[in-house]
Amino acid sequence: MRILTPVFAFALLLLAACSPGGQNTSAADQAKVVRIASIGYYADGKLNVGGNQTAAVYTRKVLEERLAKRGVTVEWVPISQSLGGPGFNEALASKKVDFAAYGDFPAIIARAGGIPIKLVVPAGRGSNSYLVVPAGSKAQSIEDLKGKSIALQRGRPGELAFNQLISSKGLTRADFKIFNIAADAAASSLAAGQIDAAFIGPAAYLLEDKGVGRVIWSSKGTNWKWRSELFVREDFSRDNPGLTQEVVEGYISAAYWSSQDANREEAQTLISRNGTPLSVVQRDSENDIEWKAKWSPLFDGYMEEHYRDAVAFTSSEKLIPQAFDVKDFFEPKYVEQALKNQKLEGYWTARQGSK
């Protein structure tokens, strides 16, 4: 293992989990190190990386093993949750990382802003958002919160789900008092009675467990998810197609392993290493998408529709200068080849969009 110096002034620390790994290489490949950014967290007295898609890849050293025969090392670059999207985008723009496992909104902003990246491994069917109110609130729905204060972190992936929810009820943001507050601060504000509701992630269950909050809506059973998946710098994939294929192969094999019912609890435990209680990870998966489908890496109509909606929304909100064709944002050939190589064609079922 090798510890790197910090990449950003505001990032956590950089950790290089370098274990050589490998398979056959392409003559065109030039890199001897593959650098992958993901959200960082402390566990077992050290800095690690995680996230639903990356947890099994990182913890089970999938890539280190695959790349060993090639003499190529893996450097995992943790980015702090507080820094989020801008940290990932700076790392990609400055070529300090080759891949990034992060959210749809910041990746769209990067692409629209001229950072040449492409999505190479989709991460299933997306993640859930929750609308939570104080435990003593009489509100039962979003309509009951009209004119009330709601904490919503602007410019983050969950904002699209919020917009889809209120639009479905004939409402707009002008019908509420929106406070742009980060998720952690929103939870504290809700517990302190300073706001009437918060639109956050699975941490909503923690507020229920503490008796200070009550979930009145979630995106379960809807297509209104937010996504976080693996992106690659276009120049890296162009110069290192064999390495890019190997990284994708590793992510596909980890997705297959995670998708099996026999590995469900272990996969959830790996996700919970980031500090999210296992019970929260488990409840977030209940009564929603079928477990196997949760890990689908397919470039299908469902995923394409999500990105069309997300690009249209970020454009309308002036988060990006103009919309772009999402098909130019995708690079499916590596996943297609990995599925063939691992005899997983037909294992996951493609899903069409809802429109």
Coordinates of C-alpha atoms in Angstrom, one line a residue:
M1 CA 0.0 0.0 0.0
R2 CA 1.2 3.5 -0.8
I3 CA 0.1 6.7 0.7
L4 CA -0.1 9.7 -1.7
T5 CA 0.1 13.4 -0.9
P6 CA -3.2 15.3 -1.0
V7 CA -4.6 16.2 -4.4
F8 CA -6.8 19.0 -3.3
A9 CA -6.5 21.5 -0.5
F10 CA -10.0 20.7 0.7
A11 CA -9.9 16.9 0.1
L12 CA -9.4 14.4 2.8
L13 CA -6.1 12.6 2.2
L14 CA -5.1 10.5 -0.8
L15 CA -4.7 6.8 -0.3
A16 CA -3.2 4.5 -2.9
A17 CA -4.3 1.0 -2.4
C18 CA -1.7 -0.5 -4.7
S19 CA -1.6 -4.1 -5.2
P20 CA -0.4 -5.1 -8.6
G21 CA -3.2 -6.8 -10.7
G22 CA -3.8 -8.1 -14.2
Q23 CA -4.5 -9.8 -17.5
N24 CA -3.4 -9.6 -21.1
T25 CA -2.6 -6.1 -22.3
S26 CA -3.0 -4.2 -25.5
A27 CA 0.1 -3.0 -27.2
A28 CA -1.4 0.5 -27.3
D29 CA -1.6 0.8 -23.5
Q30 CA 0.9 3.1 -22.0
A31 CA -0.1 3.6 -18.3
K32 CA 1.5 1.7 -15.5
V33 CA -0.8 3.1 -12.9
V34 CA -4.6 3.3 -12.9
R35 CA -6.0 6.0 -10.7
I36 CA -9.7 5.8 -9.6
A37 CA -11.5 8.5 -7.6
S38 CA -14.4 7.6 -5.3
I39 CA -15.9 8.9 -2.1
G40 CA -13.6 8.5 0.9
Y41 CA -14.3 7.4 4.4
Y42 CA -12.3 6.2 7.5
A43 CA -12.6 2.6 8.6
D44 CA -10.2 0.3 10.5
G45 CA -8.0 3.2 11.3
K46 CA -7.3 4.1 7.7
L47 CA -8.8 6.0 4.7
N48 CA -10.8 4.0 2.3
V49 CA -13.0 4.5 -0.7
G50 CA -16.6 3.2 -1.2
G51 CA -20.0 3.8 -2.7
N52 CA -22.5 1.2 -3.7
Q53 CA -20.8 0.4 -7.0
T54 CA -17.2 0.5 -5.8
A55 CA -17.5 -1.1 -2.4
A56 CA -17.0 -4.7 -3.5
V57 CA -14.5 -3.7 -6.2
Y58 CA -12.3 -2.0 -3.6
T59 CA -12.7 -4.1 -0.5
R60 CA -12.3 -7.5 -2.4
K61 CA -9.3 -6.1 -4.3
V62 CA -10.9 -7.1 -7.6
L63 CA -8.8 -4.8 -9.8
E64 CA -5.6 -5.3 -8.0
E65 CA -5.8 -9.0 -8.8
R66 CA -6.9 -8.5 -12.4
L67 CA -4.0 -6.1 -13.1
A68 CA -1.2 -8.0 -11.3
K69 CA 0.0 -9.9 -14.4
R70 CA 0.4 -6.6 -16.3
G71 CA 2.7 -4.9 -13.8
V72 CA 0.0 -2.2 -13.4
T73 CA -0.9 -0.8 -10.0
V74 CA -4.2 0.7 -8.8
E75 CA -4.3 4.0 -6.9
W76 CA -7.6 4.7 -5.2
V77 CA -8.1 8.4 -4.7
P78 CA -10.6 9.3 -1.9
I79 CA -12.6 12.5 -2.3
S80 CA -14.3 13.8 0.8
Q81 CA -18.1 13.8 0.9
S82 CA -18.1 17.5 1.7
L83 CA -16.1 18.3 -1.3
G84 CA -18.2 16.1 -3.6
G85 CA -18.6 16.8 -7.3
P86 CA -16.2 19.8 -7.6
G87 CA -13.4 17.6 -6.2
F88 CA -14.0 14.9 -8.7
N89 CA -14.3 17.3 -11.6
E90 CA -11.0 19.0 -10.6
A91 CA -9.3 15.7 -10.4
L92 CA -10.5 14.7 -13.9
A93 CA -9.8 18.1 -15.5
S94 CA -6.2 18.1 -14.1
K95 CA -5.7 14.5 -15.1
K96 CA -4.9 13.5 -11.5
V97 CA -7.3 10.6 -11.9
D98 CA -8.3 8.4 -14.9
F99 CA -11.6 7.1 -13.6
A100 CA -14.2 8.5 -11.2
A101 CA -17.1 6.8 -9.5
Y102 CA -19.4 9.6 -8.8
G103 CA -22.8 11.3 -9.3
D104 CA -24.7 12.0 -12.4
F105 CA -25.2 15.8 -11.9
P106 CA -21.5 16.7 -11.4
A107 CA -20.5 14.3 -14.3
I108 CA -23.0 16.1 -16.5
I109 CA -21.7 19.5 -15.4
A110 CA -18.1 18.2 -16.2
R111 CA -19.1 17.1 -19.7
A112 CA -21.0 20.2 -20.5
G113 CA -18.1 22.3 -19.2
G114 CA -15.6 20.8 -21.6
I115 CA -14.1 18.0 -19.4
P116 CA -14.0 15.1 -21.9
I117 CA -15.3 12.1 -19.9
K118 CA -17.7 9.2 -20.7
L119 CA -19.8 6.9 -18.7
V120 CA -18.3 3.4 -19.0
V121 CA -20.1 1.3 -16.3
P122 CA -23.7 2.1 -15.3
A123 CA -24.6 1.4 -11.7
G124 CA -27.9 -0.4 -11.6
R125 CA -31.2 1.3 -11.2
G126 CA -30.2 4.3 -9.1
S127 CA -30.5 5.4 -5.5
N128 CA -33.4 6.6 -3.4
S129 CA -34.4 10.0 -2.0
Y130 CA -36.6 10.6 1.0
L131 CA -38.9 13.4 2.2
V132 CA -38.8 13.4 6.0
V133 CA -40.7 15.7 8.4
P134 CA -40.3 16.1 12.2
A135 CA -41.8 13.2 14.2
G136 CA -44.6 15.5 15.5
S137 CA -45.5 17.0 12.1
K138 CA -49.1 16.5 10.8
A139 CA -47.9 16.5 7.2
Q140 CA -48.6 13.4 5.2
S141 CA -47.6 14.4 1.7
I142 CA -45.7 17.0 -0.3
E143 CA -48.9 18.9 -0.8
D144 CA -49.2 19.4 3.0
L145 CA -45.9 21.2 2.9
K146 CA -47.0 23.9 0.6
G147 CA -45.7 27.2 1.9
K148 CA -43.4 25.4 4.4
S149 CA -39.6 25.3 4.6
I150 CA -37.8 22.3 3.0
A151 CA -34.1 21.7 3.1
L152 CA -32.8 20.6 -0.3
Q153 CA -29.2 20.7 -1.4
R154 CA -29.2 22.5 -4.8
G155 CA -27.0 21.1 -7.6
R156 CA -26.9 17.6 -6.2
P157 CA -28.4 14.6 -7.9
G158 CA -31.4 14.4 -5.5
E159 CA -32.7 17.7 -6.8
L160 CA -34.0 16.1 -9.9
A161 CA -36.1 13.6 -7.9
F162 CA -37.5 16.5 -5.9
N163 CA -38.4 18.4 -9.1
Q164 CA -40.1 15.3 -10.5
L165 CA -42.1 14.8 -7.3
I166 CA -43.5 18.3 -7.1
S167 CA -44.1 18.5 -10.8
S168 CA -46.2 15.3 -10.6
K169 CA -48.4 17.2 -8.1
G170 CA -48.7 20.4 -10.2
L171 CA -46.4 22.3 -7.8
T172 CA -43.2 24.3 -8.3
R173 CA -40.3 25.3 -6.0
A174 CA -42.0 28.6 -5.7
D175 CA -44.7 26.8 -3.6
F176 CA -42.2 26.1 -0.9
K177 CA -39.5 27.9 1.1
I178 CA -36.4 26.1 -0.2
F179 CA -33.3 26.2 2.0
N180 CA -30.1 25.1 0.2
I181 CA -28.6 23.0 3.0
A182 CA -26.2 20.0 2.8
A183 CA -27.7 16.7 3.9
D184 CA -26.0 16.4 7.2
A185 CA -26.9 20.0 8.2
A186 CA -30.5 19.4 7.0
A187 CA -30.8 16.4 9.3
S188 CA -29.6 18.5 12.2
S189 CA -31.9 21.4 11.3
L190 CA -34.9 19.0 11.2
A191 CA -34.0 17.5 14.5
A192 CA -33.8 21.0 16.0
G193 CA -37.2 22.0 14.6
Q194 CA -35.7 24.7 12.4
I195 CA -37.2 23.5 9.2
D196 CA -40.5 21.8 8.3
A197 CA -39.0 19.0 6.1
A198 CA -35.9 17.7 4.5
F199 CA -35.3 16.0 1.2
I200 CA -32.4 13.7 1.7
G201 CA -31.0 10.2 1.2
P202 CA -31.3 7.0 3.3
A203 CA -30.0 9.0 6.3
A204 CA -33.7 9.7 6.8
Y205 CA -34.0 6.3 8.5
L206 CA -31.5 7.5 11.1
L207 CA -33.9 10.4 12.0
E208 CA -36.7 7.9 12.4
D209 CA -34.5 5.6 14.5
K210 CA -33.8 8.6 16.8
G211 CA -37.5 9.5 17.0
V212 CA -37.0 12.9 15.6
G213 CA -38.2 12.4 12.0
R214 CA -40.8 10.5 10.0
V215 CA -40.5 9.6 6.3
I216 CA -43.7 10.6 4.4
W217 CA -42.4 9.9 0.9
S218 CA -39.6 8.0 -0.9
S219 CA -38.6 7.4 -4.5
K220 CA -39.1 3.7 -4.0
G221 CA -41.3 2.3 -6.7
T222 CA -40.6 5.2 -9.0
N223 CA -38.1 6.0 -11.7
W224 CA -37.1 9.2 -9.9
K225 CA -33.7 8.0 -8.7
W226 CA -30.3 9.6 -8.6
R227 CA -27.3 7.8 -10.0
S228 CA -23.6 7.4 -9.3
E229 CA -21.5 5.4 -11.6
L230 CA -18.1 4.9 -13.3
F231 CA -16.8 7.5 -15.7
V232 CA -13.4 7.6 -17.6
R233 CA -11.4 10.3 -19.2
E234 CA -11.7 10.0 -22.9
D235 CA -8.0 10.4 -23.5
F236 CA -7.1 7.7 -21.0
S237 CA -9.5 5.2 -22.6
R238 CA -8.2 6.1 -26.1
D239 CA -4.6 5.6 -25.1
N240 CA -5.2 2.6 -22.9
P241 CA -8.1 0.6 -24.3
G242 CA -6.8 -2.7 -22.8
L243 CA -6.6 -1.2 -19.3
T244 CA -9.9 0.4 -19.6
Q245 CA -11.4 -2.9 -20.6
E246 CA -9.8 -4.5 -17.5
V247 CA -11.2 -2.0 -15.2
V248 CA -14.7 -2.5 -16.7
E249 CA -14.2 -6.2 -16.4
G250 CA -13.5 -5.8 -12.7
Y251 CA -16.5 -3.7 -12.1
I252 CA -18.8 -6.1 -14.0
S253 CA -17.5 -9.1 -12.1
A254 CA -18.1 -7.3 -8.8
A255 CA -21.6 -6.3 -9.9
Y256 CA -22.3 -10.0 -10.7
W257 CA -21.0 -11.1 -7.4
S258 CA -23.0 -8.4 -5.5
S259 CA -26.2 -9.2 -7.4
Q260 CA -26.4 -12.8 -6.2
D261 CA -28.8 -13.4 -3.3
A262 CA -26.2 -15.6 -1.6
N263 CA -23.9 -12.5 -1.4
R264 CA -26.6 -9.9 -0.5
E265 CA -25.8 -9.5 3.2
E266 CA -22.1 -9.4 2.6
A267 CA -22.5 -6.9 -0.2
Q268 CA -24.6 -4.7 2.1
T269 CA -22.1 -5.0 4.8
L270 CA -19.3 -3.8 2.5
I271 CA -21.5 -0.8 1.6
S272 CA -22.0 0.0 5.3
R273 CA -18.3 0.3 5.9
N274 CA -18.6 3.9 5.0
G275 CA -20.3 4.6 8.3
T276 CA -23.9 4.1 7.2
P277 CA -25.5 1.6 9.6
L278 CA -26.2 -1.8 8.0
S279 CA -29.9 -1.6 9.0
V280 CA -30.2 1.6 6.9
V281 CA -28.5 0.0 3.9
Q282 CA -30.9 -2.9 4.2
R283 CA -34.0 -0.8 4.6
D284 CA -33.0 1.3 1.7
S285 CA -33.2 -1.8 -0.5
E286 CA -36.5 -3.1 0.8
N287 CA -39.7 -2.9 -1.2
D288 CA -38.0 -1.4 -4.2
I289 CA -36.0 -2.7 -7.1
E290 CA -35.3 -6.4 -7.3
W291 CA -31.9 -7.1 -5.9
K292 CA -30.4 -8.5 -9.1
A293 CA -31.6 -5.6 -11.1
K294 CA -30.1 -3.1 -8.6
W295 CA -26.7 -4.1 -10.0
S296 CA -27.5 -4.0 -13.7
P297 CA -24.6 -2.4 -15.8
L298 CA -26.7 -2.2 -18.9
F299 CA -26.9 0.9 -21.2
D300 CA -30.6 0.6 -21.7
G301 CA -33.6 2.8 -22.2
Y302 CA -34.2 3.3 -18.5
M303 CA -30.7 4.7 -18.0
E304 CA -30.8 6.8 -21.2
E305 CA -34.1 8.4 -20.2
H306 CA -32.7 9.3 -16.8
Y307 CA -29.8 11.1 -18.3
R308 CA -32.0 12.9 -20.9
D309 CA -34.1 14.2 -18.0
A310 CA -31.0 15.1 -15.9
V311 CA -29.4 17.0 -18.8
A312 CA -32.6 18.8 -19.6
F313 CA -33.0 19.7 -15.9
T314 CA -29.5 21.0 -15.4
S315 CA -29.8 23.0 -18.5
S316 CA -33.1 24.6 -17.4
E317 CA -31.5 25.4 -14.1
K318 CA -28.5 27.0 -15.8
L319 CA -26.2 24.5 -14.1
I320 CA -24.7 23.8 -17.6
P321 CA -24.4 26.2 -20.5
Q322 CA -26.5 24.1 -22.9
A323 CA -28.0 20.6 -23.2
F324 CA -26.1 17.9 -25.1
D325 CA -27.0 14.5 -26.7
V326 CA -26.6 11.9 -23.9
K327 CA -25.7 9.2 -26.4
D328 CA -22.4 11.0 -27.0
F329 CA -21.9 10.7 -23.2
F330 CA -22.0 6.9 -23.2
E331 CA -19.3 4.4 -24.1
P332 CA -21.0 1.0 -24.0
K333 CA -18.5 -1.1 -25.9
Y334 CA -16.5 -2.0 -22.8
V335 CA -19.5 -3.3 -20.9
E336 CA -20.7 -5.2 -23.9
Q337 CA -17.3 -6.9 -24.3
A338 CA -17.1 -7.7 -20.6
L339 CA -20.5 -9.3 -20.6
K340 CA -19.4 -11.5 -23.5
N341 CA -16.1 -12.4 -21.9
Q342 CA -17.8 -13.3 -18.6
K343 CA -20.7 -15.1 -20.3
L344 CA -23.2 -12.8 -18.7
E345 CA -25.1 -11.8 -21.8
G346 CA -28.8 -12.1 -20.9
Y347 CA -28.1 -12.3 -17.1
W348 CA -29.5 -8.8 -16.6
T349 CA -32.7 -7.7 -18.3
A350 CA -32.7 -4.4 -20.2
R351 CA -35.4 -2.0 -19.1
Q352 CA -37.1 0.6 -21.3
G353 CA -37.9 4.1 -20.1
S354 CA -41.3 5.2 -18.9
K355 CA -42.0 7.8 -21.5

